[in-house]
Every structure is written in structure tokens, then in C-alpha cells.
């Protein structure tokens, strides 16, 4: 890749997008970032706006992937595309927004990329398209889904989109797919970074709840590694392939115990089982529909966390040179960042 060739990034001001833009600018690349919202510096950012959004190698364009014309304008003159924009929130008053952004938005990016003969595209999918894993099994990119049901609108629409993405590849689109696992770390304190908020709440004793006694497994990955994985996929990824961007598998109980270890403090925990969690989430969703509030969690996401999502990222390590940090190191960095944010507010 030539560093003078401009990279077009959708969702550039989001949680992962901000980290990726910062890495690319630091390494001397030219970036055009598109999003619906004006960029802001994330909390605890070590630097100034000149080092990110006002950097001479960065160009911001306001646009929306659901609008084909603004996507075309944003992409015009770029050689490479990283499509990160998506709707991954816990809840939407109008559930059609999942389809509009995750499926139609992806389609618009691919249409524009094909028209403008983009050399290579990386699209951000998600680990949930692969489906949950059986107990004591570790999944990979070739694992068939073990269930036909989807737990959330997000999972369903991203799964539909991924199937369509492979059809675009068959038609000649130069596309590489990446599937991040559970992302956490320094950056925006948004719903996309819900794990950072959970880490902080747990440290403060505000979230001692162990869903299903903490036995279910997930794969956790630091945002810096996911961002770097996107660039590696653009640089080295094989057209038509997908790569899991994760790090370490751990149960929720192990995740909390690791936080205790890196902070040097033990925190109390309360086991919460399936019936109670589903009742709470159902009430939250009902309240949101009736009174316009935003639910802390919905039944679909409770069911998501009641199954295992244990995966290997060996393919990305082998083919891309992907090298994520262990969970303990990632949690150390996250806790230090959370402490820095609090000290800045004082």
C-alpha cells in the first residue's frame, strides 16, 4: 500500500473507528472519514485535536451510509475502503433501523465501491454472525452455525448482511470481512464500548451481578488490537476471506476475577440466573416501548449472554500477523484510562 493513497472509512468517529483513524494518521496514511455526527475527542485522549480530527492527513465528510449519494461523494477519489458503520445498539424504538444501516447501508457502500473501482474493501461484521459455540468447543471462521435462531435484531441483520457480502464477493467485489469479538478499552464511553462501562461499574461496586453464575464464555479483545486488525486485513487479507479479530476466551466470572487481579481489590458478586434476568430485561423493554426510556438490557441480549461464544483468532494471527494483547494486559490499560478520566474530571 502507498501511504499517499486515501483510505475512506465509514463510522470513522465511532468507538473502533476513532482508534483506527488515530493509528493510521500516526503511521502516515491519508484518511477520509465519514459519519453522521461531528467528530469529538474521546475521553482521556492523550493529545490534541490537531493530532486527530484536525490532522493535515485527515478529511472529515458528514454523510450517512443509508444515503447512496452521500456515500458516493465521500468515497470519490479514494483507493481503499473500510466500512465500519453499523447499528449495534441494545435497542431501537423502530427496529427497522437495524436493517436500514446494517443491510441497506452495507449495500450502498458496495454499490459505490464497485462503481468507483475501489481496489480493496474491508467490512466490519461481528462474531455473532457465526453463532454461539457448544460447551468446551472453540469456533473458527469455518464453523457452521449450530442454531437457526437469532437472539437480537442486530445479530439477524448482520447475519443477513454477511450472507449478501459473500454474494458480492462471488460477483467480483474485492472484499475482506473481519469479525470482531467483544471489544473493550480506552475510547468513547458509548454503547459500543459498553464493556468499559461495565468494568468501571464493577470496580465501583455498582455491577456485582454474575449472569448465570458467570459460567458462560466470551472472547474479549482490546479496541487497539481490533483497529490494528482492520488495517492488517486491508494490507494482507485475502479477498473473499473472513478473519476473527479476538483475543482471549474467558467466562464472565473469570473476567471479573481478572479485574480484581489488575486492580488489587476484590469485589462482591451476586449470582443472577436466567428467569430473573429475563424478567428484568422484559420489564426494561416494556418500559422503553411505553414511556420512551432506554433499556439497560433487552431479553435478546440476555439470551445472547446465556450461551458460549468461544472463538480462536489463529487464522488472523497466521495470515495477517495479528498479535492481540492478553486479557490481563488489556484490562490494565483500560483501568488506567478510566482512572485518568476520573482524575481529569476532578
GROMACS .gro file of C-alpha atoms in nm:
model
  346
    1UNK     CA    1   0.000   0.000   0.000
    2UNK     CA    2   0.114   0.351  -0.083
    3UNK     CA    3   0.071   0.592   0.208
    4UNK     CA    4  -0.040   0.868  -0.031
    5UNK     CA    5  -0.347   0.664  -0.135
    6UNK     CA    6  -0.650   0.784   0.058
    7UNK     CA    7  -0.848   0.538   0.273
    8UNK     CA    8  -1.222   0.601   0.306
    9UNK     CA    9  -1.365   0.494   0.643
   10UNK     CA   10  -1.734   0.486   0.734
   11UNK     CA   11  -1.815   0.508   1.103
   12UNK     CA   12  -1.482   0.689   1.147
   13UNK     CA   13  -1.591   0.876   1.461
   14UNK     CA   14  -1.722   0.565   1.639
   15UNK     CA   15  -1.554   0.365   1.914
   16UNK     CA   16  -1.335   0.143   1.695
   17UNK     CA   17  -1.322   0.396   1.411
   18UNK     CA   18  -1.161   0.668   1.625
   19UNK     CA   19  -0.886   0.430   1.734
   20UNK     CA   20  -0.825   0.314   1.376
   21UNK     CA   21  -0.807   0.671   1.243
   22UNK     CA   22  -0.555   0.761   1.513
   23UNK     CA   23  -0.337   0.460   1.426
   24UNK     CA   24  -0.346   0.534   1.053
   25UNK     CA   25  -0.259   0.903   1.097
   26UNK     CA   26   0.024   0.813   1.333
   27UNK     CA   27   0.165   0.581   1.063
   28UNK     CA   28   0.145   0.846   0.793
   29UNK     CA   29  -0.166   0.743   0.597
   30UNK     CA   30  -0.426   0.974   0.444
   31UNK     CA   31  -0.778   0.918   0.572
   32UNK     CA   32  -1.120   1.046   0.472
   33UNK     CA   33  -1.368   0.966   0.746
   34UNK     CA   34  -1.744   0.975   0.709
   35UNK     CA   35  -2.007   0.967   0.981
   36UNK     CA   36  -2.341   1.122   1.067
   37UNK     CA   37  -2.201   1.318   1.361
   38UNK     CA   38  -1.924   1.576   1.402
   39UNK     CA   39  -1.610   1.420   1.546
   40UNK     CA   40  -1.518   1.480   1.910
   41UNK     CA   41  -1.209   1.384   2.104
   42UNK     CA   42  -1.273   1.072   2.316
   43UNK     CA   43  -1.237   1.095   2.696
   44UNK     CA   44  -0.882   1.066   2.823
   45UNK     CA   45  -0.734   1.128   2.475
   46UNK     CA   46  -0.361   1.188   2.513
   47UNK     CA   47  -0.314   1.467   2.264
   48UNK     CA   48  -0.498   1.748   2.093
   49UNK     CA   49  -0.747   1.776   1.811
   50UNK     CA   50  -0.453   1.860   1.581
   51UNK     CA   51  -0.333   1.503   1.630
   52UNK     CA   52  -0.666   1.354   1.526
   53UNK     CA   53  -0.958   1.538   1.367
   54UNK     CA   54  -0.756   1.847   1.267
   55UNK     CA   55  -0.460   1.645   1.144
   56UNK     CA   56  -0.346   1.754   0.792
   57UNK     CA   57  -0.382   1.394   0.667
   58UNK     CA   58  -0.743   1.365   0.785
   59UNK     CA   59  -1.052   1.483   0.598
   60UNK     CA   60  -1.396   1.463   0.758
   61UNK     CA   61  -1.712   1.437   0.550
   62UNK     CA   62  -2.057   1.430   0.701
   63UNK     CA   63  -2.270   1.158   0.546
   64UNK     CA   64  -2.486   0.854   0.602
   65UNK     CA   65  -2.439   0.508   0.454
   66UNK     CA   66  -2.817   0.480   0.414
   67UNK     CA   67  -2.787   0.764   0.159
   68UNK     CA   68  -2.619   0.630  -0.154
   69UNK     CA   69  -2.534   0.975  -0.293
   70UNK     CA   70  -2.351   1.092   0.020
   71UNK     CA   71  -2.166   0.760   0.026
   72UNK     CA   72  -2.059   0.809  -0.335
   73UNK     CA   73  -1.938   1.163  -0.264
   74UNK     CA   74  -1.747   1.056   0.044
   75UNK     CA   75  -1.576   0.771  -0.136
   76UNK     CA   76  -1.487   0.967  -0.450
   77UNK     CA   77  -1.111   0.980  -0.509
   78UNK     CA   78  -1.023   0.711  -0.255
   79UNK     CA   79  -0.841   0.388  -0.337
   80UNK     CA   80  -0.934   0.176  -0.035
   81UNK     CA   81  -1.245   0.145   0.183
   82UNK     CA   82  -1.300   0.028   0.541
   83UNK     CA   83  -1.673   0.005   0.610
   84UNK     CA   84  -1.723   0.013   0.987
   85UNK     CA   85  -2.057   0.194   1.024
   86UNK     CA   86  -2.333  -0.017   1.176
   87UNK     CA   87  -2.617  -0.012   1.427
   88UNK     CA   88  -2.514  -0.232   1.719
   89UNK     CA   89  -2.718  -0.079   1.997
   90UNK     CA   90  -2.913  -0.277   2.252
   91UNK     CA   91  -3.247  -0.126   2.146
   92UNK     CA   92  -3.418   0.083   1.881
   93UNK     CA   93  -3.767   0.230   1.907
   94UNK     CA   94  -3.809   0.147   1.539
   95UNK     CA   95  -3.641  -0.189   1.474
   96UNK     CA   96  -3.621  -0.110   1.100
   97UNK     CA   97  -3.309   0.096   1.172
   98UNK     CA   98  -3.109  -0.228   1.208
   99UNK     CA   99  -3.199  -0.327   0.852
  100UNK     CA  100  -3.152   0.024   0.714
  101UNK     CA  101  -2.797   0.062   0.844
  102UNK     CA  102  -2.662  -0.292   0.871
  103UNK     CA  103  -2.801  -0.429   0.542
  104UNK     CA  104  -2.900  -0.137   0.318
  105UNK     CA  105  -2.607   0.075   0.433
  106UNK     CA  106  -2.362  -0.203   0.356
  107UNK     CA  107  -2.521  -0.247   0.015
  108UNK     CA  108  -2.481   0.125  -0.063
  109UNK     CA  109  -2.111   0.112   0.027
  110UNK     CA  110  -2.060  -0.188  -0.200
  111UNK     CA  111  -2.251  -0.027  -0.488
  112UNK     CA  112  -2.041   0.289  -0.463
  113UNK     CA  113  -1.719   0.086  -0.430
  114UNK     CA  114  -1.798  -0.117  -0.740
  115UNK     CA  115  -1.885   0.196  -0.940
  116UNK     CA  116  -1.562   0.368  -0.837
  117UNK     CA  117  -1.346   0.059  -0.886
  118UNK     CA  118  -1.214   0.057  -0.532
  119UNK     CA  119  -0.905  -0.163  -0.510
  120UNK     CA  120  -0.989  -0.332  -0.179
  121UNK     CA  121  -1.260  -0.314   0.088
  122UNK     CA  122  -1.266  -0.432   0.448
  123UNK     CA  123  -1.611  -0.472   0.601
  124UNK     CA  124  -1.672  -0.497   0.976
  125UNK     CA  125  -1.905  -0.786   1.052
  126UNK     CA  126  -1.929  -0.937   1.402
  127UNK     CA  127  -1.862  -1.262   1.582
  128UNK     CA  128  -2.235  -1.316   1.640
  129UNK     CA  129  -2.288  -1.399   1.271
  130UNK     CA  130  -2.102  -1.725   1.339
  131UNK     CA  131  -2.346  -1.816   1.615
  132UNK     CA  132  -2.278  -1.946   1.966
  133UNK     CA  133  -2.043  -2.235   2.040
  134UNK     CA  134  -2.111  -2.561   2.221
  135UNK     CA  135  -1.973  -2.607   2.570
  136UNK     CA  136  -1.598  -2.680   2.572
  137UNK     CA  137  -1.570  -2.617   2.197
  138UNK     CA  138  -1.383  -2.332   2.028
  139UNK     CA  139  -1.516  -2.200   1.700
  140UNK     CA  140  -1.338  -2.055   1.399
  141UNK     CA  141  -1.420  -1.891   1.065
  142UNK     CA  142  -1.534  -2.223   0.913
  143UNK     CA  143  -1.772  -2.321   1.192
  144UNK     CA  144  -2.132  -2.369   1.072
  145UNK     CA  145  -2.399  -2.210   1.289
  146UNK     CA  146  -2.531  -2.459   1.542
  147UNK     CA  147  -2.866  -2.280   1.565
  148UNK     CA  148  -3.102  -2.126   1.311
  149UNK     CA  149  -3.242  -1.874   1.558
  150UNK     CA  150  -3.113  -1.524   1.617
  151UNK     CA  151  -3.116  -1.367   1.962
  152UNK     CA  152  -3.128  -0.999   1.858
  153UNK     CA  153  -3.217  -0.780   1.562
  154UNK     CA  154  -2.850  -0.687   1.543
  155UNK     CA  155  -2.741  -1.049   1.508
  156UNK     CA  156  -3.008  -1.122   1.248
  157UNK     CA  157  -2.940  -0.820   1.028
  158UNK     CA  158  -2.563  -0.860   1.041
  159UNK     CA  159  -2.602  -1.229   0.953
  160UNK     CA  160  -2.822  -1.143   0.654
  161UNK     CA  161  -2.571  -0.876   0.551
  162UNK     CA  162  -2.278  -1.117   0.574
  163UNK     CA  163  -2.452  -1.371   0.351
  164UNK     CA  164  -2.510  -1.093   0.098
  165UNK     CA  165  -2.147  -0.982   0.130
  166UNK     CA  166  -2.029  -1.325   0.016
  167UNK     CA  167  -2.258  -1.296  -0.287
  168UNK     CA  168  -2.090  -0.964  -0.372
  169UNK     CA  169  -1.754  -1.140  -0.349
  170UNK     CA  170  -1.875  -1.402  -0.597
  171UNK     CA  171  -1.960  -1.114  -0.832
  172UNK     CA  172  -1.604  -0.986  -0.815
  173UNK     CA  173  -1.609  -0.732  -0.530
  174UNK     CA  174  -1.256  -0.716  -0.374
  175UNK     CA  175  -1.385  -0.765  -0.020
  176UNK     CA  176  -1.232  -0.892   0.305
  177UNK     CA  177  -1.456  -0.949   0.609
  178UNK     CA  178  -1.349  -0.912   0.972
  179UNK     CA  179  -1.547  -1.045   1.270
  180UNK     CA  180  -1.456  -0.869   1.597
  181UNK     CA  181  -1.547  -1.037   1.925
  182UNK     CA  182  -1.635  -0.846   2.248
  183UNK     CA  183  -1.445  -0.518   2.218
  184UNK     CA  184  -1.343  -0.305   2.516
  185UNK     CA  185  -1.084  -0.044   2.605
  186UNK     CA  186  -0.995   0.325   2.603
  187UNK     CA  187  -1.205   0.546   2.377
  188UNK     CA  188  -1.560   0.665   2.362
  189UNK     CA  189  -1.784   0.587   2.656
  190UNK     CA  190  -2.066   0.490   2.422
  191UNK     CA  191  -2.287   0.183   2.397
  192UNK     CA  192  -2.032   0.042   2.153
  193UNK     CA  193  -1.792   0.042   2.447
  194UNK     CA  194  -2.039  -0.098   2.699
  195UNK     CA  195  -1.774  -0.331   2.843
  196UNK     CA  196  -1.565  -0.036   2.961
  197UNK     CA  197  -1.866   0.098   3.148
  198UNK     CA  198  -1.925  -0.249   3.294
  199UNK     CA  199  -1.563  -0.266   3.408
  200UNK     CA  200  -1.592   0.070   3.579
  201UNK     CA  201  -1.927  -0.013   3.738
  202UNK     CA  202  -1.788  -0.340   3.870
  203UNK     CA  203  -1.485  -0.163   4.016
  204UNK     CA  204  -1.718   0.081   4.193
  205UNK     CA  205  -1.945  -0.195   4.325
  206UNK     CA  206  -2.234  -0.088   4.101
  207UNK     CA  207  -2.246  -0.405   3.887
  208UNK     CA  208  -2.181  -0.710   4.103
  209UNK     CA  209  -2.424  -0.929   3.911
  210UNK     CA  210  -2.299  -1.258   3.769
  211UNK     CA  211  -2.541  -1.368   3.500
  212UNK     CA  212  -2.592  -1.745   3.511
  213UNK     CA  213  -2.337  -1.753   3.796
  214UNK     CA  214  -2.074  -1.626   3.549
  215UNK     CA  215  -2.018  -1.960   3.373
  216UNK     CA  216  -2.078  -1.855   3.011
  217UNK     CA  217  -1.775  -1.781   2.795
  218UNK     CA  218  -1.700  -1.494   2.562
  219UNK     CA  219  -1.396  -1.380   2.370
  220UNK     CA  220  -1.264  -1.038   2.477
  221UNK     CA  221  -1.038  -0.810   2.273
  222UNK     CA  222  -0.879  -0.468   2.326
  223UNK     CA  223  -1.001  -0.198   2.087
  224UNK     CA  224  -0.644  -0.113   1.980
  225UNK     CA  225  -0.599  -0.469   1.853
  226UNK     CA  226  -0.929  -0.469   1.665
  227UNK     CA  227  -0.839  -0.141   1.496
  228UNK     CA  228  -0.496  -0.275   1.401
  229UNK     CA  229  -0.661  -0.593   1.274
  230UNK     CA  230  -0.869  -0.388   1.031
  231UNK     CA  231  -0.559  -0.235   0.876
  232UNK     CA  232  -0.383  -0.573   0.861
  233UNK     CA  233  -0.688  -0.712   0.680
  234UNK     CA  234  -0.667  -0.426   0.431
  235UNK     CA  235  -0.293  -0.475   0.385
  236UNK     CA  236  -0.264  -0.855   0.392
  237UNK     CA  237  -0.613  -1.008   0.396
  238UNK     CA  238  -0.711  -1.241   0.114
  239UNK     CA  239  -1.005  -1.134  -0.099
  240UNK     CA  240  -1.311  -1.343  -0.016
  241UNK     CA  241  -1.188  -1.447   0.329
  242UNK     CA  242  -1.309  -1.353   0.676
  243UNK     CA  243  -1.096  -1.316   0.987
  244UNK     CA  244  -1.194  -1.331   1.353
  245UNK     CA  245  -1.043  -1.038   1.545
  246UNK     CA  246  -1.042  -1.152   1.906
  247UNK     CA  247  -0.803  -1.236   2.183
  248UNK     CA  248  -0.878  -1.439   2.495
  249UNK     CA  249  -1.171  -1.662   2.587
  250UNK     CA  250  -1.297  -1.620   2.943
  251UNK     CA  251  -1.613  -1.676   3.142
  252UNK     CA  252  -1.779  -1.371   3.296
  253UNK     CA  253  -1.662  -1.497   3.635
  254UNK     CA  254  -1.303  -1.514   3.508
  255UNK     CA  255  -1.340  -1.168   3.351
  256UNK     CA  256  -1.441  -1.021   3.688
  257UNK     CA  257  -1.166  -1.207   3.873
  258UNK     CA  258  -0.913  -1.063   3.626
  259UNK     CA  259  -1.037  -0.713   3.708
  260UNK     CA  260  -0.988  -0.794   4.077
  261UNK     CA  261  -0.633  -0.905   3.998
  262UNK     CA  262  -0.527  -0.597   3.799
  263UNK     CA  263  -0.684  -0.355   4.050
  264UNK     CA  264  -0.561  -0.541   4.356
  265UNK     CA  265  -0.909  -0.528   4.507
  266UNK     CA  266  -1.175  -0.795   4.550
  267UNK     CA  267  -1.534  -0.701   4.473
  268UNK     CA  268  -1.851  -0.873   4.581
  269UNK     CA  269  -2.061  -1.065   4.330
  270UNK     CA  270  -2.426  -1.174   4.323
  271UNK     CA  271  -2.527  -1.470   4.101
  272UNK     CA  272  -2.830  -1.393   3.881
  273UNK     CA  273  -3.000  -1.675   3.695
  274UNK     CA  274  -3.195  -1.696   3.370
  275UNK     CA  275  -3.555  -1.639   3.496
  276UNK     CA  276  -3.471  -1.329   3.699
  277UNK     CA  277  -3.254  -1.178   3.426
  278UNK     CA  278  -3.520  -1.233   3.158
  279UNK     CA  279  -3.794  -1.086   3.376
  280UNK     CA  280  -3.583  -0.777   3.444
  281UNK     CA  281  -3.497  -0.735   3.072
  282UNK     CA  282  -3.861  -0.783   2.967
  283UNK     CA  283  -3.972  -0.510   3.207
  284UNK     CA  284  -3.696  -0.282   3.077
  285UNK     CA  285  -3.808  -0.330   2.716
  286UNK     CA  286  -4.176  -0.286   2.803
  287UNK     CA  287  -4.096   0.036   2.989
  288UNK     CA  288  -3.898   0.164   2.692
  289UNK     CA  289  -4.183   0.100   2.448
  290UNK     CA  290  -4.444   0.258   2.672
  291UNK     CA  291  -4.255   0.556   2.810
  292UNK     CA  292  -3.971   0.621   2.568
  293UNK     CA  293  -3.692   0.534   2.810
  294UNK     CA  294  -3.381   0.343   2.704
  295UNK     CA  295  -3.348  -0.011   2.844
  296UNK     CA  296  -3.031  -0.118   3.021
  297UNK     CA  297  -3.069  -0.458   2.852
  298UNK     CA  298  -3.326  -0.645   2.645
  299UNK     CA  299  -3.433  -1.012   2.655
  300UNK     CA  300  -3.246  -1.089   2.332
  301UNK     CA  301  -2.917  -0.972   2.475
  302UNK     CA  302  -2.976  -1.166   2.798
  303UNK     CA  303  -3.022  -1.480   2.587
  304UNK     CA  304  -2.704  -1.391   2.396
  305UNK     CA  305  -2.503  -1.388   2.717
  306UNK     CA  306  -2.661  -1.714   2.839
  307UNK     CA  307  -2.468  -1.914   2.576
  308UNK     CA  308  -2.098  -1.950   2.497
  309UNK     CA  309  -1.906  -1.754   2.233
  310UNK     CA  310  -1.560  -1.912   2.250
  311UNK     CA  311  -1.352  -1.849   1.938
  312UNK     CA  312  -1.000  -1.874   1.800
  313UNK     CA  313  -0.825  -1.593   1.610
  314UNK     CA  314  -0.543  -1.821   1.489
  315UNK     CA  315  -0.626  -1.757   1.123
  316UNK     CA  316  -0.575  -1.382   1.165
  317UNK     CA  317  -0.252  -1.445   1.355
  318UNK     CA  318  -0.125  -1.679   1.087
  319UNK     CA  319  -0.228  -1.490   0.773
  320UNK     CA  320  -0.229  -1.126   0.887
  321UNK     CA  321   0.037  -1.115   1.156
  322UNK     CA  322  -0.233  -1.019   1.405
  323UNK     CA  323  -0.096  -1.017   1.762
  324UNK     CA  324  -0.351  -0.917   2.028
  325UNK     CA  325  -0.255  -0.849   2.388
  326UNK     CA  326  -0.376  -1.089   2.662
  327UNK     CA  327  -0.688  -1.003   2.859
  328UNK     CA  328  -0.492  -0.909   3.173
  329UNK     CA  329  -0.283  -0.651   2.987
  330UNK     CA  330  -0.591  -0.509   2.811
  331UNK     CA  331  -0.776  -0.471   3.141
  332UNK     CA  332  -0.474  -0.297   3.297
  333UNK     CA  333  -0.472  -0.038   3.018
  334UNK     CA  334  -0.848   0.010   3.044
  335UNK     CA  335  -0.844   0.059   3.422
  336UNK     CA  336  -0.558   0.310   3.395
  337UNK     CA  337  -0.755   0.502   3.132
  338UNK     CA  338  -1.069   0.500   3.348
  339UNK     CA  339  -0.864   0.635   3.639
  340UNK     CA  340  -0.722   0.908   3.413
  341UNK     CA  341  -1.070   1.016   3.306
  342UNK     CA  342  -1.180   1.047   3.668
  343UNK     CA  343  -0.872   1.248   3.763
  344UNK     CA  344  -0.938   1.489   3.473
  345UNK     CA  345  -1.294   1.545   3.596
  346UNK     CA  346  -1.182   1.632   3.949
   0.00000   0.00000   0.00000
